[in-house]
Coordinates of C-alpha atoms and ligand atoms in Angstrom, one line a residue:
Chain A
M24 CA 56.1 -26.0 -10.0
S25 CA 58.7 -26.1 -7.3
Q26 CA 58.9 -22.5 -6.4
K27 CA 56.3 -21.4 -3.8
T28 CA 54.4 -18.3 -4.6
A29 CA 53.9 -15.9 -1.8
I30 CA 50.4 -15.9 -0.6
T31 CA 49.1 -12.4 -0.3
K32 CA 46.6 -11.6 2.5
K33 CA 45.0 -8.7 0.6
P34 CA 41.5 -9.8 -0.3
I35 CA 40.4 -9.4 -3.9
C36 CA 36.9 -8.8 -2.8
K37 CA 34.9 -8.9 0.4
R38 CA 33.2 -12.1 1.4
P39 CA 29.5 -11.9 0.9
T40 CA 27.6 -11.8 4.2
F41 CA 24.3 -13.4 3.8
R42 CA 21.6 -13.7 6.5
M43 CA 20.7 -17.2 5.4
L44 CA 22.5 -19.8 3.4
P45 CA 22.1 -21.8 1.2
L46 CA 20.1 -19.6 -1.1
G47 CA 17.0 -21.1 -2.5
F48 CA 17.8 -20.6 -6.2
C49 CA 17.8 -23.6 -8.6
S50 CA 21.2 -24.9 -9.5
G51 CA 22.7 -23.0 -12.4
C52 CA 20.6 -19.9 -11.8
H53 CA 22.5 -16.7 -12.2
Y54 CA 20.5 -14.8 -9.5
G55 CA 22.9 -16.0 -6.9
I56 CA 25.9 -14.5 -8.7
I57 CA 24.1 -11.2 -9.2
Y58 CA 23.1 -11.0 -5.5
R59 CA 26.7 -11.7 -4.6
L60 CA 27.9 -8.8 -6.9
L61 CA 25.3 -6.6 -5.2
D62 CA 26.6 -7.5 -1.8
E63 CA 30.2 -6.9 -2.9
V64 CA 29.4 -3.5 -4.3
I65 CA 27.5 -2.3 -1.3
Q66 CA 30.3 -3.5 1.0
E67 CA 33.0 -1.9 -1.2
M68 CA 31.2 1.4 -1.4
G69 CA 30.7 1.3 2.4
V70 CA 27.0 1.7 2.2
K71 CA 25.9 -1.5 3.8
G72 CA 24.8 0.1 7.0
D73 CA 22.4 2.4 5.1
A74 CA 21.3 0.0 2.5
I75 CA 17.7 -1.2 2.2
C76 CA 16.6 -3.7 -0.5
I77 CA 13.1 -3.9 -1.9
G78 CA 12.8 -7.4 -3.3
G79 CA 10.2 -8.3 -5.9
G80 CA 7.5 -10.9 -6.1
G81 CA 9.3 -13.5 -8.1
C82 CA 12.6 -15.3 -7.7
S83 CA 14.3 -12.1 -6.9
M84 CA 12.7 -12.3 -3.5
I85 CA 14.8 -15.3 -2.6
G86 CA 17.9 -13.2 -2.8
A87 CA 16.4 -10.3 -0.9
M88 CA 15.5 -12.7 2.0
A89 CA 19.2 -13.6 2.3
M90 CA 20.8 -10.2 2.1
D91 CA 22.2 -9.1 5.5
I92 CA 20.6 -5.7 5.3
D93 CA 17.1 -4.3 6.0
T94 CA 14.8 -5.7 3.4
F95 CA 11.2 -5.9 2.3
G96 CA 9.8 -8.3 -0.2
G97 CA 6.9 -10.0 -1.7
P98 CA 4.7 -7.7 -3.9
H99 CA 4.9 -8.6 -7.6
G100 CA 5.5 -5.4 -9.7
P101 CA 5.4 -2.3 -7.6
G102 CA 9.0 -2.2 -6.3
A103 CA 9.8 1.1 -7.9
A104 CA 6.8 2.8 -6.3
I105 CA 7.7 1.4 -2.8
A106 CA 11.4 2.4 -3.2
S107 CA 10.4 5.9 -4.4
A108 CA 8.4 6.6 -1.3
L109 CA 10.9 5.1 1.1
K110 CA 13.7 7.1 -0.4
R111 CA 11.7 10.3 -0.2
V112 CA 11.1 9.8 3.5
S113 CA 14.6 8.5 4.2
P114 CA 16.8 10.5 1.8
N115 CA 20.0 9.3 3.4
A116 CA 19.2 5.6 3.1
F117 CA 20.7 3.7 0.2
I118 CA 17.7 2.1 -1.6
F119 CA 17.5 -0.4 -4.4
A120 CA 14.7 -2.5 -5.8
V121 CA 15.3 -5.8 -7.4
Q122 CA 12.8 -6.9 -10.0
G123 CA 12.1 -9.7 -12.5
D124 CA 11.8 -8.7 -16.1
G125 CA 8.2 -9.8 -15.9
E126 CA 7.2 -7.6 -13.0
Q127 CA 9.1 -4.7 -14.4
G128 CA 8.0 -4.9 -18.0
A129 CA 4.4 -6.0 -17.5
I130 CA 2.5 -5.6 -14.3
G131 CA 4.9 -3.0 -12.8
L132 CA 5.7 -1.1 -16.0
G133 CA 3.6 1.9 -15.1
S134 CA 5.5 2.4 -11.8
F135 CA 8.9 1.6 -13.4
V136 CA 8.4 4.3 -16.1
A137 CA 6.8 6.8 -13.8
T138 CA 9.6 6.4 -11.3
A139 CA 12.2 6.9 -14.0
A140 CA 10.4 9.9 -15.3
R141 CA 10.2 11.5 -11.9
G142 CA 13.9 11.0 -11.6
E143 CA 13.6 9.2 -8.2
N144 CA 17.0 8.9 -6.6
I145 CA 16.8 5.1 -6.4
T146 CA 18.4 2.2 -8.2
V147 CA 16.5 -0.6 -9.9
I148 CA 18.1 -3.9 -10.6
T149 CA 16.4 -6.0 -13.3
M150 CA 16.9 -9.8 -13.7
N151 CA 16.3 -10.6 -17.4
N152 CA 15.8 -14.3 -17.8
A153 CA 13.4 -13.9 -20.8
C154 CA 10.6 -15.5 -18.9
Y155 CA 8.5 -15.5 -15.7
G156 CA 10.8 -17.6 -13.5
M157 CA 8.8 -18.3 -10.4
T158 CA 5.5 -19.1 -12.0
G159 CA 6.9 -21.6 -14.5
G160 CA 8.5 -19.8 -17.4
Q161 CA 5.6 -18.1 -19.1
L162 CA 5.9 -15.4 -21.7
A163 CA 7.5 -12.2 -20.3
P164 CA 7.8 -8.9 -22.1
T165 CA 11.5 -9.9 -22.7
T166 CA 10.8 -13.4 -24.1
L167 CA 12.7 -13.9 -27.4
L168 CA 10.8 -14.3 -30.7
G169 CA 10.3 -18.0 -31.4
M170 CA 11.0 -18.9 -27.7
V171 CA 8.7 -21.7 -26.5
T172 CA 7.0 -21.1 -23.1
P173 CA 3.9 -22.6 -21.5
T174 CA 1.9 -19.6 -22.8
T175 CA 3.6 -19.5 -26.2
P176 CA 3.6 -23.2 -27.0
E177 CA 4.4 -22.6 -30.7
G178 CA 7.1 -20.1 -29.8
R179 CA 6.7 -16.3 -29.3
D180 CA 5.1 -14.8 -32.4
H181 CA 5.2 -11.1 -32.8
G182 CA 1.8 -11.0 -34.4
M183 CA 0.3 -12.6 -31.3
S184 CA 2.4 -11.2 -28.5
G185 CA 4.6 -8.5 -29.8
Y186 CA 8.3 -8.0 -29.7
P187 CA 10.8 -8.3 -26.8
M188 CA 11.0 -5.2 -24.6
H189 CA 14.2 -3.5 -23.5
G190 CA 13.8 -1.9 -20.1
P191 CA 17.0 0.2 -19.8
E192 CA 16.7 1.5 -23.4
L193 CA 13.0 2.3 -22.8
V194 CA 13.7 4.7 -19.9
A195 CA 17.2 6.0 -20.9
P196 CA 15.8 8.9 -23.0
L197 CA 13.8 10.2 -20.0
K198 CA 15.4 13.2 -18.4
G199 CA 15.0 11.9 -14.9
V200 CA 17.3 8.9 -15.7
A201 CA 20.9 9.3 -14.7
Y202 CA 22.1 5.8 -15.5
A203 CA 20.8 2.9 -17.6
A204 CA 22.8 -0.2 -18.5
R205 CA 22.7 -3.9 -19.3
G206 CA 25.2 -6.4 -18.2
T207 CA 25.6 -10.2 -17.9
V208 CA 27.3 -12.5 -15.5
H209 CA 27.8 -15.6 -17.6
T210 CA 31.6 -15.1 -18.0
P211 CA 34.1 -13.8 -15.4
A212 CA 35.1 -10.9 -17.5
N213 CA 31.4 -9.9 -17.9
R214 CA 30.9 -10.2 -14.2
Q215 CA 33.6 -7.6 -13.6
K216 CA 32.1 -5.3 -16.2
S217 CA 28.6 -5.7 -14.7
K218 CA 30.0 -5.0 -11.2
K219 CA 31.3 -1.7 -12.5
M220 CA 27.9 -0.9 -13.9
L221 CA 26.3 -1.6 -10.5
K222 CA 28.9 0.7 -8.9
N223 CA 28.2 3.4 -11.5
A224 CA 24.4 3.2 -10.9
F225 CA 24.8 3.3 -7.1
Q226 CA 27.2 6.3 -7.4
K227 CA 24.4 8.2 -9.2
Q228 CA 22.2 7.6 -6.2
Q229 CA 25.0 8.7 -3.8
Q230 CA 25.5 11.9 -5.9
R231 CA 21.7 12.4 -6.1
L232 CA 21.8 12.6 -9.8
G233 CA 18.5 10.7 -10.5
F234 CA 17.2 7.3 -11.4
G235 CA 19.5 4.4 -12.2
V236 CA 18.7 1.0 -13.7
V237 CA 21.0 -2.0 -14.4
E238 CA 19.5 -5.0 -16.2
F239 CA 21.3 -8.3 -15.9
L240 CA 20.9 -11.2 -18.4
S241 CA 20.4 -14.2 -16.3
A242 CA 20.1 -17.9 -16.9
C243 CA 17.0 -19.8 -15.8
P244 CA 17.9 -23.5 -16.4
T245 CA 14.7 -24.7 -14.9
N246 CA 12.4 -22.9 -17.3
W247 CA 14.7 -22.8 -20.3
K248 CA 14.9 -26.6 -19.8
L249 CA 18.7 -26.4 -20.5
S250 CA 21.7 -27.6 -18.5
P251 CA 23.6 -24.8 -16.8
T252 CA 26.3 -25.0 -19.4
D253 CA 23.9 -24.9 -22.3
C254 CA 22.4 -21.9 -20.7
I255 CA 25.7 -20.1 -21.2
Q256 CA 25.6 -20.9 -24.9
F257 CA 21.9 -19.7 -25.0
I258 CA 22.9 -16.4 -23.6
E259 CA 25.8 -16.0 -26.1
E260 CA 23.8 -17.1 -29.1
K261 CA 20.3 -16.0 -28.5
M262 CA 20.1 -13.4 -25.7
L263 CA 23.1 -11.2 -26.7
P264 CA 21.9 -10.5 -30.3
E265 CA 18.6 -9.3 -28.9
F266 CA 19.8 -7.6 -25.7
P267 CA 23.0 -5.5 -26.4
L268 CA 25.3 -5.0 -23.4
G269 CA 26.5 -1.6 -22.4
E270 CA 25.6 1.8 -21.0
F271 CA 22.7 3.5 -22.6
K272 CA 22.9 6.5 -20.3
N273 CA 25.5 7.8 -17.9
I274 CA 25.2 11.4 -16.9
E275 CA 27.9 13.2 -14.9
R276 CA 25.8 16.1 -13.7
K277 CA 22.2 17.2 -13.7
E278 CA 21.2 19.3 -16.6
Chain B
M26 CA -5.9 28.4 23.6
T27 CA -7.0 26.1 20.8
E28 CA -7.7 27.8 17.5
R29 CA -11.3 27.5 16.2
I30 CA -11.6 27.6 12.4
L31 CA -14.1 26.8 9.6
S32 CA -13.0 23.7 7.7
T33 CA -14.4 21.3 5.2
G34 CA -14.3 17.6 6.1
N35 CA -11.7 17.0 3.5
D36 CA -9.4 19.7 4.8
A37 CA -10.0 18.4 8.3
V38 CA -8.5 15.1 7.1
A39 CA -5.3 16.8 6.0
R40 CA -5.1 19.0 9.0
A41 CA -5.7 16.1 11.4
A42 CA -2.9 14.1 9.8
I43 CA -0.4 17.0 10.2
Y44 CA -1.6 17.5 13.8
A45 CA -1.0 13.7 14.4
G46 CA 2.6 14.2 13.2
C47 CA 2.1 12.7 9.8
K48 CA 4.3 14.4 7.2
N49 CA 3.9 12.0 4.3
Y50 CA 1.1 11.9 1.8
F51 CA 0.7 9.9 -1.4
G52 CA -2.4 10.0 -3.6
Y53 CA -4.0 10.1 -7.0
P54 CA -6.8 12.6 -7.8
I55 CA -10.4 11.5 -7.5
T56 CA -13.6 13.3 -6.7
P57 CA -14.8 13.9 -4.0
Q58 CA -11.6 14.0 -2.0
S59 CA -8.9 15.6 -4.2
E60 CA -8.9 18.6 -1.8
I61 CA -7.0 16.5 0.7
A62 CA -4.2 16.2 -1.8
H63 CA -4.4 19.9 -2.6
Y64 CA -4.0 20.8 1.0
M65 CA -1.1 18.4 1.5
A66 CA 0.7 19.6 -1.7
R67 CA 0.5 23.2 -0.3
E68 CA 1.3 22.5 3.3
L69 CA 3.7 19.5 3.6
P70 CA 6.7 21.1 1.8
K71 CA 6.5 23.9 4.4
I72 CA 7.2 21.5 7.2
G73 CA 9.8 19.3 5.5
G74 CA 7.3 16.6 4.6
C75 CA 6.8 14.5 1.5
F76 CA 3.9 15.0 -0.9
L77 CA 3.9 12.8 -3.9
Q78 CA 1.2 12.5 -6.6
S79 CA 1.4 8.9 -7.7
E80 CA 0.7 7.2 -11.0
G81 CA -2.5 5.7 -9.8
E82 CA -4.1 4.4 -6.6
Y83 CA -2.4 1.0 -6.7
A84 CA 1.0 2.8 -6.7
A85 CA -0.3 5.3 -4.1
A86 CA -1.0 2.5 -1.7
Y87 CA 2.4 1.0 -2.4
M88 CA 4.0 4.3 -1.8
L89 CA 2.1 4.5 1.5
L90 CA 3.6 1.1 2.3
G91 CA 7.1 2.2 1.2
A92 CA 7.0 5.3 3.4
A93 CA 5.6 3.5 6.4
L94 CA 8.4 1.0 6.1
S95 CA 10.6 3.8 7.5
G96 CA 8.5 3.8 10.7
E97 CA 7.1 7.3 9.9
R98 CA 3.4 8.0 9.8
A99 CA 1.9 8.2 6.3
L100 CA -1.4 8.9 4.8
T101 CA -3.2 8.2 1.5
S102 CA -6.8 9.2 0.6
T103 CA -9.0 8.1 -2.2
S104 CA -12.6 7.3 -3.1
S105 CA -14.4 4.1 -4.0
P106 CA -12.8 3.0 -7.3
G107 CA -9.4 3.9 -5.8
V108 CA -10.0 1.7 -2.8
A109 CA -10.8 -1.1 -5.2
L110 CA -7.4 -0.7 -6.8
M111 CA -5.7 -0.6 -3.4
Q112 CA -6.8 -4.0 -2.3
E113 CA -3.6 -5.8 -3.1
P114 CA -1.2 -3.3 -1.4
L115 CA -3.5 -3.0 1.6
S116 CA -3.5 -6.8 2.0
M117 CA 0.3 -6.7 1.8
M118 CA 0.4 -4.1 4.6
I119 CA -1.8 -6.2 6.8
T120 CA 0.3 -9.3 6.2
A121 CA 3.7 -7.6 6.9
E122 CA 2.0 -5.5 9.7
I123 CA 3.0 -2.1 8.4
P124 CA 0.8 0.6 10.0
A125 CA -0.6 3.5 8.0
V126 CA -3.9 5.3 7.5
V127 CA -6.2 5.3 4.5
V128 CA -9.1 7.7 4.2
D129 CA -11.9 6.7 1.9
T130 CA -14.2 9.6 1.1
Q131 CA -16.7 7.2 -0.5
R132 CA -18.8 8.0 -3.5
L133 CA -21.5 6.1 -5.2
G134 CA -20.6 2.8 -6.8
P135 CA -20.4 0.4 -8.4
G136 CA -18.2 1.2 -11.3
T137 CA -17.5 4.9 -11.6
G138 CA -20.9 5.4 -10.0
T139 CA -22.2 8.9 -10.6
G140 CA -18.7 10.2 -11.3
G141 CA -18.4 11.5 -7.8
Q142 CA -21.7 12.2 -6.1
Q143 CA -22.7 10.9 -2.7
G144 CA -23.5 7.4 -1.7
Q145 CA -22.5 4.9 1.0
T146 CA -21.9 1.9 -1.2
D147 CA -18.4 1.0 0.2
Y148 CA -19.6 -0.4 3.5
S149 CA -19.3 -4.1 2.8
F150 CA -16.3 -3.6 0.7
V151 CA -14.2 -2.0 3.4
T152 CA -15.5 -3.7 6.5
R153 CA -15.1 -7.3 5.3
G154 CA -11.3 -6.9 5.4
V155 CA -8.8 -7.7 2.7
Y156 CA -8.4 -10.9 0.9
G157 CA -7.1 -13.6 3.2
G158 CA -9.9 -13.0 5.7
I159 CA -8.0 -10.5 7.8
H160 CA -9.8 -7.3 9.0
Y161 CA -8.6 -3.8 9.6
P162 CA -10.2 -1.1 11.8
V163 CA -12.6 1.2 10.0
L164 CA -13.7 4.4 11.8
A165 CA -16.8 6.3 10.6
P166 CA -17.0 10.0 11.6
Y167 CA -20.2 12.0 11.0
S168 CA -19.0 15.6 11.4
V169 CA -16.0 17.7 10.5
S170 CA -14.8 17.7 14.1
E171 CA -15.1 13.9 14.3
I172 CA -13.2 13.6 11.0
F173 CA -10.4 15.7 12.7
E174 CA -10.4 13.5 15.8
F175 CA -10.8 10.1 14.1
V176 CA -8.0 10.6 11.6
Q177 CA -5.7 11.3 14.6
L178 CA -7.2 8.3 16.4
A179 CA -6.6 6.2 13.3
F180 CA -2.9 6.9 13.4
H181 CA -2.9 6.0 17.1
I182 CA -4.7 2.7 16.5
A183 CA -2.5 1.9 13.5
D184 CA 0.7 2.4 15.5
K185 CA -0.6 0.7 18.6
Y186 CA -1.5 -2.6 16.9
R187 CA 0.7 -2.4 13.8
V188 CA -2.3 -2.4 11.6
L189 CA -3.6 -0.6 8.6
T190 CA -6.5 1.7 9.7
M191 CA -9.2 3.3 7.6
V192 CA -11.4 6.3 8.1
L193 CA -14.6 6.1 6.0
T194 CA -16.3 9.4 5.2
D195 CA -18.4 10.4 2.2
F196 CA -19.1 13.1 -0.3
I197 CA -21.4 15.1 2.0
L198 CA -19.0 14.9 5.0
G199 CA -15.9 15.6 2.9
R200 CA -17.4 18.7 1.2
M201 CA -19.4 20.3 4.1
T202 CA -18.0 23.1 6.3
E203 CA -18.2 23.2 10.1
Y204 CA -16.4 24.7 13.0
L205 CA -13.3 22.8 14.1
E206 CA -11.1 23.2 17.1
L207 CA -7.5 22.6 16.1
K208 CA -5.6 20.5 18.6
T209 CA -3.6 17.4 19.0
F210 CA -5.4 14.6 20.8
A211 CA -3.4 12.5 23.3
F212 CA -4.5 8.9 23.1
G213 CA -1.7 7.3 25.3
P214 CA 1.6 5.7 24.9
L215 CA 2.7 3.7 21.8
P216 CA 5.2 0.9 21.3
E217 CA 8.5 1.7 19.7
K218 CA 8.8 0.9 16.0
D219 CA 11.8 -1.3 16.3
W220 CA 10.8 -3.2 13.2
A221 CA 11.2 -0.2 10.9
L222 CA 13.7 -0.4 8.0
K223 CA 16.4 2.3 8.5
G224 CA 19.6 0.5 7.6
K225 CA 21.5 -1.8 9.9
A226 CA 23.9 0.9 10.9
H227 CA 21.1 2.7 12.6
K228 CA 19.7 -0.2 14.6
G229 CA 22.8 -1.6 16.3
G230 CA 23.7 -3.9 13.5
R231 CA 20.3 -5.7 13.5
T232 CA 18.5 -6.3 10.2
D233 CA 14.9 -6.9 9.6
F234 CA 13.2 -8.6 6.7
L235 CA 9.5 -7.7 6.3
L236 CA 7.8 -10.2 4.2
T237 CA 4.3 -10.2 2.6
V238 CA 4.4 -14.0 2.1
T239 CA 2.2 -15.7 4.7
G240 CA 3.8 -18.5 6.4
M241 CA 7.4 -17.8 5.5
M242 CA 8.3 -15.8 8.6
L243 CA 5.8 -17.5 10.9
D244 CA 4.2 -20.9 10.3
I245 CA 0.8 -20.6 8.7
P246 CA -1.3 -21.5 11.8
G247 CA 1.0 -19.2 13.8
F248 CA 0.4 -16.4 11.4
F249 CA -3.4 -16.7 11.6
A250 CA -3.2 -17.3 15.4
H251 CA -1.2 -14.1 15.7
Q252 CA -3.7 -12.1 13.5
Q253 CA -6.6 -13.5 15.5
E254 CA -5.1 -12.6 18.8
K255 CA -4.5 -9.1 17.5
S256 CA -8.0 -8.8 16.1
N257 CA -9.4 -9.9 19.5
R258 CA -7.4 -7.2 21.3
I259 CA -8.7 -4.6 18.8
I260 CA -12.3 -5.9 19.3
D261 CA -11.9 -5.7 23.1
S262 CA -10.4 -2.3 23.3
E263 CA -11.4 -0.3 20.2
T264 CA -15.1 -1.0 19.5
R265 CA -16.9 2.3 19.6
Y266 CA -20.5 3.5 19.1
E267 CA -22.8 6.3 20.2
T268 CA -26.5 6.3 21.1
Y269 CA -28.9 9.3 20.9
K270 CA -32.2 9.3 22.8
A271 CA -32.1 5.5 22.7
E272 CA -32.9 4.9 26.4
D273 CA -36.6 5.0 26.1
A274 CA -36.9 4.5 22.3
D275 CA -39.6 2.3 20.7
L276 CA -37.7 2.3 17.5
L277 CA -33.9 2.3 17.0
I278 CA -32.5 3.9 13.9
V279 CA -29.1 2.5 13.0
A280 CA -26.9 4.7 10.7
Y281 CA -23.4 5.9 10.2
G282 CA -21.8 8.8 8.2
Y283 CA -24.0 11.4 6.5
T284 CA -27.2 9.3 7.0
A285 CA -26.5 9.3 10.7
R286 CA -26.7 13.1 10.7
V287 CA -29.9 13.0 8.8
S288 CA -31.3 10.3 11.1
K289 CA -30.5 12.3 14.2
R290 CA -32.5 15.1 12.7
A291 CA -35.3 12.7 12.0
V292 CA -35.2 11.5 15.7
N293 CA -35.6 15.1 16.9
M294 CA -38.5 15.6 14.5
A295 CA -40.1 12.4 15.7
R296 CA -39.6 13.4 19.4
E297 CA -41.3 16.7 18.7
Q298 CA -44.3 14.7 17.6
G299 CA -44.2 12.5 20.7
I300 CA -42.8 9.6 18.7
K301 CA -40.0 7.8 20.7
A302 CA -37.3 7.2 18.1
G303 CA -33.7 6.8 19.0
L304 CA -30.4 6.5 17.1
F305 CA -27.6 3.9 17.4
R306 CA -24.5 5.0 15.5
P307 CA -21.6 2.6 15.1
I308 CA -18.4 4.5 15.1
T309 CA -16.1 1.6 14.4
L310 CA -17.6 -0.4 11.5
W311 CA -15.0 -3.0 12.1
P312 CA -14.9 -4.0 14.9
F313 CA -18.7 -3.7 14.7
P314 CA -20.4 -2.9 18.1
K315 CA -22.5 -6.1 17.9
E316 CA -23.1 -6.6 21.7
A317 CA -24.1 -3.0 22.3
L318 CA -26.5 -3.0 19.4
K319 CA -28.1 -6.2 20.5
R320 CA -28.7 -4.7 24.0
E321 CA -30.2 -1.5 22.6
A322 CA -32.3 -3.4 20.0
L323 CA -33.7 -5.6 22.7
K324 CA -34.8 -2.6 24.7
A325 CA -36.4 -0.9 21.7
G326 CA -37.9 -3.9 20.0
K327 CA -37.7 -2.4 16.5
V328 CA -34.8 -1.5 14.3
L329 CA -34.6 0.6 11.2
V330 CA -31.4 0.8 9.2
V331 CA -30.9 4.0 7.2
E332 CA -28.2 3.7 4.6
D333 CA -27.7 5.4 1.2
S334 CA -26.9 2.1 -0.5
P335 CA -28.6 -1.1 -1.4
G336 CA -27.6 -2.4 2.0
G337 CA -24.2 -3.1 3.6
L338 CA -24.6 -1.9 7.1
A339 CA -28.0 -3.6 7.1
E340 CA -26.2 -7.0 6.9
D341 CA -24.1 -6.3 10.0
V342 CA -27.2 -5.1 11.9
K343 CA -29.2 -8.2 10.9
S344 CA -26.5 -10.5 12.1
A345 CA -26.1 -8.6 15.3
V346 CA -29.8 -8.5 16.3
E347 CA -30.8 -11.8 14.8
G348 CA -33.7 -13.3 16.8
V349 CA -33.9 -10.2 19.0
S350 CA -35.7 -7.7 16.9
P351 CA -37.0 -7.3 13.3
V352 CA -34.8 -5.2 11.1
H353 CA -36.4 -2.7 8.6
F354 CA -34.4 -1.0 5.9
L355 CA -34.5 2.4 4.3
G356 CA -31.9 2.4 1.5
I357 CA -30.9 4.1 -1.7
Q358 CA -34.5 3.7 -3.1
A359 CA -35.5 6.3 -0.5
R360 CA -33.6 9.2 -2.1
H361 CA -35.8 12.1 -2.7
T362 CA -34.9 12.0 -6.4
A363 CA -33.3 9.2 -8.3
S364 CA -30.7 11.6 -9.7
P365 CA -27.1 11.9 -8.6
E366 CA -28.2 14.8 -6.4
G367 CA -30.6 12.6 -4.6
L368 CA -30.4 12.3 -0.8
I369 CA -32.2 10.5 2.0
F370 CA -34.0 13.4 3.8
P371 CA -35.1 13.4 7.4
E372 CA -38.7 13.8 6.3
R373 CA -38.5 10.5 4.5
I374 CA -37.0 8.8 7.5
L375 CA -39.7 10.3 9.7
Q376 CA -42.4 9.0 7.3
E377 CA -40.9 5.5 7.6
V378 CA -40.7 5.7 11.4
R379 CA -44.4 6.7 11.6
E380 CA -45.3 3.8 9.4
L381 CA -43.4 1.3 11.6
L382 CA -44.8 2.6 14.9
Ligands
TPP423 C1 -0.5 -9.5 -8.3 C2 0.2 -10.7 -8.6 N1 0.0 -11.3 -9.8 C3 0.7 -12.4 -10.1 C4 1.5 -13.0 -9.2 C5 2.2 -14.3 -9.5 N2 3.6 -14.2 -9.9 C6 4.5 -14.4 -8.9 S1 6.1 -14.3 -9.5 C7 5.5 -14.1 -11.1 C8 6.4 -14.0 -12.3 C9 7.7 -13.7 -11.9 O1 8.4 -13.4 -13.1 P1 9.5 -12.2 -13.2 O2 8.8 -11.0 -12.7 O3 10.1 -12.2 -14.5 O4 10.5 -12.6 -12.0 P2 11.4 -13.9 -11.9 O5 10.6 -14.9 -11.1 O6 11.8 -14.4 -13.2 O7 12.5 -13.4 -11.1 C10 4.1 -14.0 -11.1 C11 3.3 -13.8 -12.3 C12 1.6 -12.4 -8.0 N3 2.5 -12.9 -7.0 N4 1.0 -11.3 -7.7
SF4_424 S1 13.1 -20.6 -11.6 FE1 14.7 -19.7 -12.9 S2 15.1 -17.6 -12.1 FE2 13.9 -18.8 -10.5 S3 15.5 -19.6 -9.2 FE3 15.1 -21.2 -10.7 S4 16.5 -20.8 -12.3 FE4 16.5 -19.0 -11.0

């Protein structure tokens, strides 16, 4: 190519601003991508100054530590309850809780469903890596049938440990829920779609329409014991058939 | 002029919180303290506050934490099984130094106990701190007006030291009615809550990360050194107790909460018969007034712990007066009936005092 293309100075997206780098995620983990999307969206929506992140007790906390906004992190499971109360006393703050699929679907399920049912004006971001990431890949409510984990050494058997759970679909029918969706970040196109979902969910909070949840499929190379590229294939072939992408609820106004 | 009203102990908790500027309440119903939630559900909306009935005590304590992250004052109240469920969140609040107030209107345990009758079986549980070996202040009122004052004091202590603070009452105190003077107590200046999460735009671009993982923000020895230093300051400045007719006593009764009221009556009955009994009443159960108790015990020479439980306070008393005076114990076996309605009556205490002297 001999002809020079004019370089445009218009940024495609804002640079993420993290409080500390590098992030402590394993290489090939998708959490970093999801946190980057989160940062982009809150910058683009101009809510960074009002944003407060409630990180979970799992690998999601690593990202929360890095976000250059006010954050709280550590407890495993109760993020939705903490965020509910903080939002009620600071209604103008922009509040989201980031949770692992394990904390949300198991130990924190009561608070997750109760918060959705109350229609709390907060956003919950779920990281679905089909296992307990931080503690070594054990069975999570989202673990696929047949998937081998340290606590399902013969593979998940529905007779023993039930079927995979679907968080957004579970709460979508509740009247308090304004938005429920599932996305993935394993391809660039999907990243853009997922970013749109995040924006939609956050807009519901801005419009005070009720509870929003976005679940992200996310690779966990460490516990899946797969290379980062094989993880992409795993998401395509195993995760997507079980966990459909898309919006399960998207209301425009309160009933 | 301050207003004088009739109030139950439970209502006094709610009133005190509002007088202390607390507009946020989270809780889950449990006898014998649900009236606190009823009061807050009625009154907080009128003053633009937040009342939220949670999905359980675990969530209530996490909501307390969530609200307190904003820097505002927040309250939860519960009873014994509820405190058990709150242990993890309370420990998180201690670690991240998030101040708030918990009221435990204790009922008989263990388990579901009598389903909500009186008892003082929470003593050891709430005074030994949370897991991790860190303590929080516990205030023990014995009248409705003290409940009103100590709940306000608890908010002050919480904010002064950035520490969770508990007020321990019981079925009898929560449900009884007494006169109460409504007023806001002034306890002195407080530090600014510059750590509160409000969004960086509201704090000059600064951000805070409050973390419940020991040793990630501070090194581990640093974390414990800081907590120890804070504990020492609380012990030095906040240890409280009261004595009654202890100056010339030949026997010192030690009691808190409802059994302290009953014991005071027993002291008066004993004095009428010429028996020199006195009362030592710890007001802070942690920090426990060890030194003062040791001094008083040394003067009296005999100590009798009266406590409606198999013995929790008795352990603190024993360790405080060890080698100074023998410690006798009148516990839950001394109730006038074994039924849930059983109480330790002054007559029973007097009988014990007479036997010991
Ligand atoms: C009360 C409590 N129970 C258990 C744990 C241990 N624990 C920490 S992280 C974790 C699992 C995390 O899995 P998940 O919620 O899916 O999040 P991920 O690490 O995958 O992001 C567990 C069980 C804890 N910290 N606290
Ligand atoms: S354990 Fe899994 S989820 Fe956690 S950082 Fe590593 S790859 Fe990511």
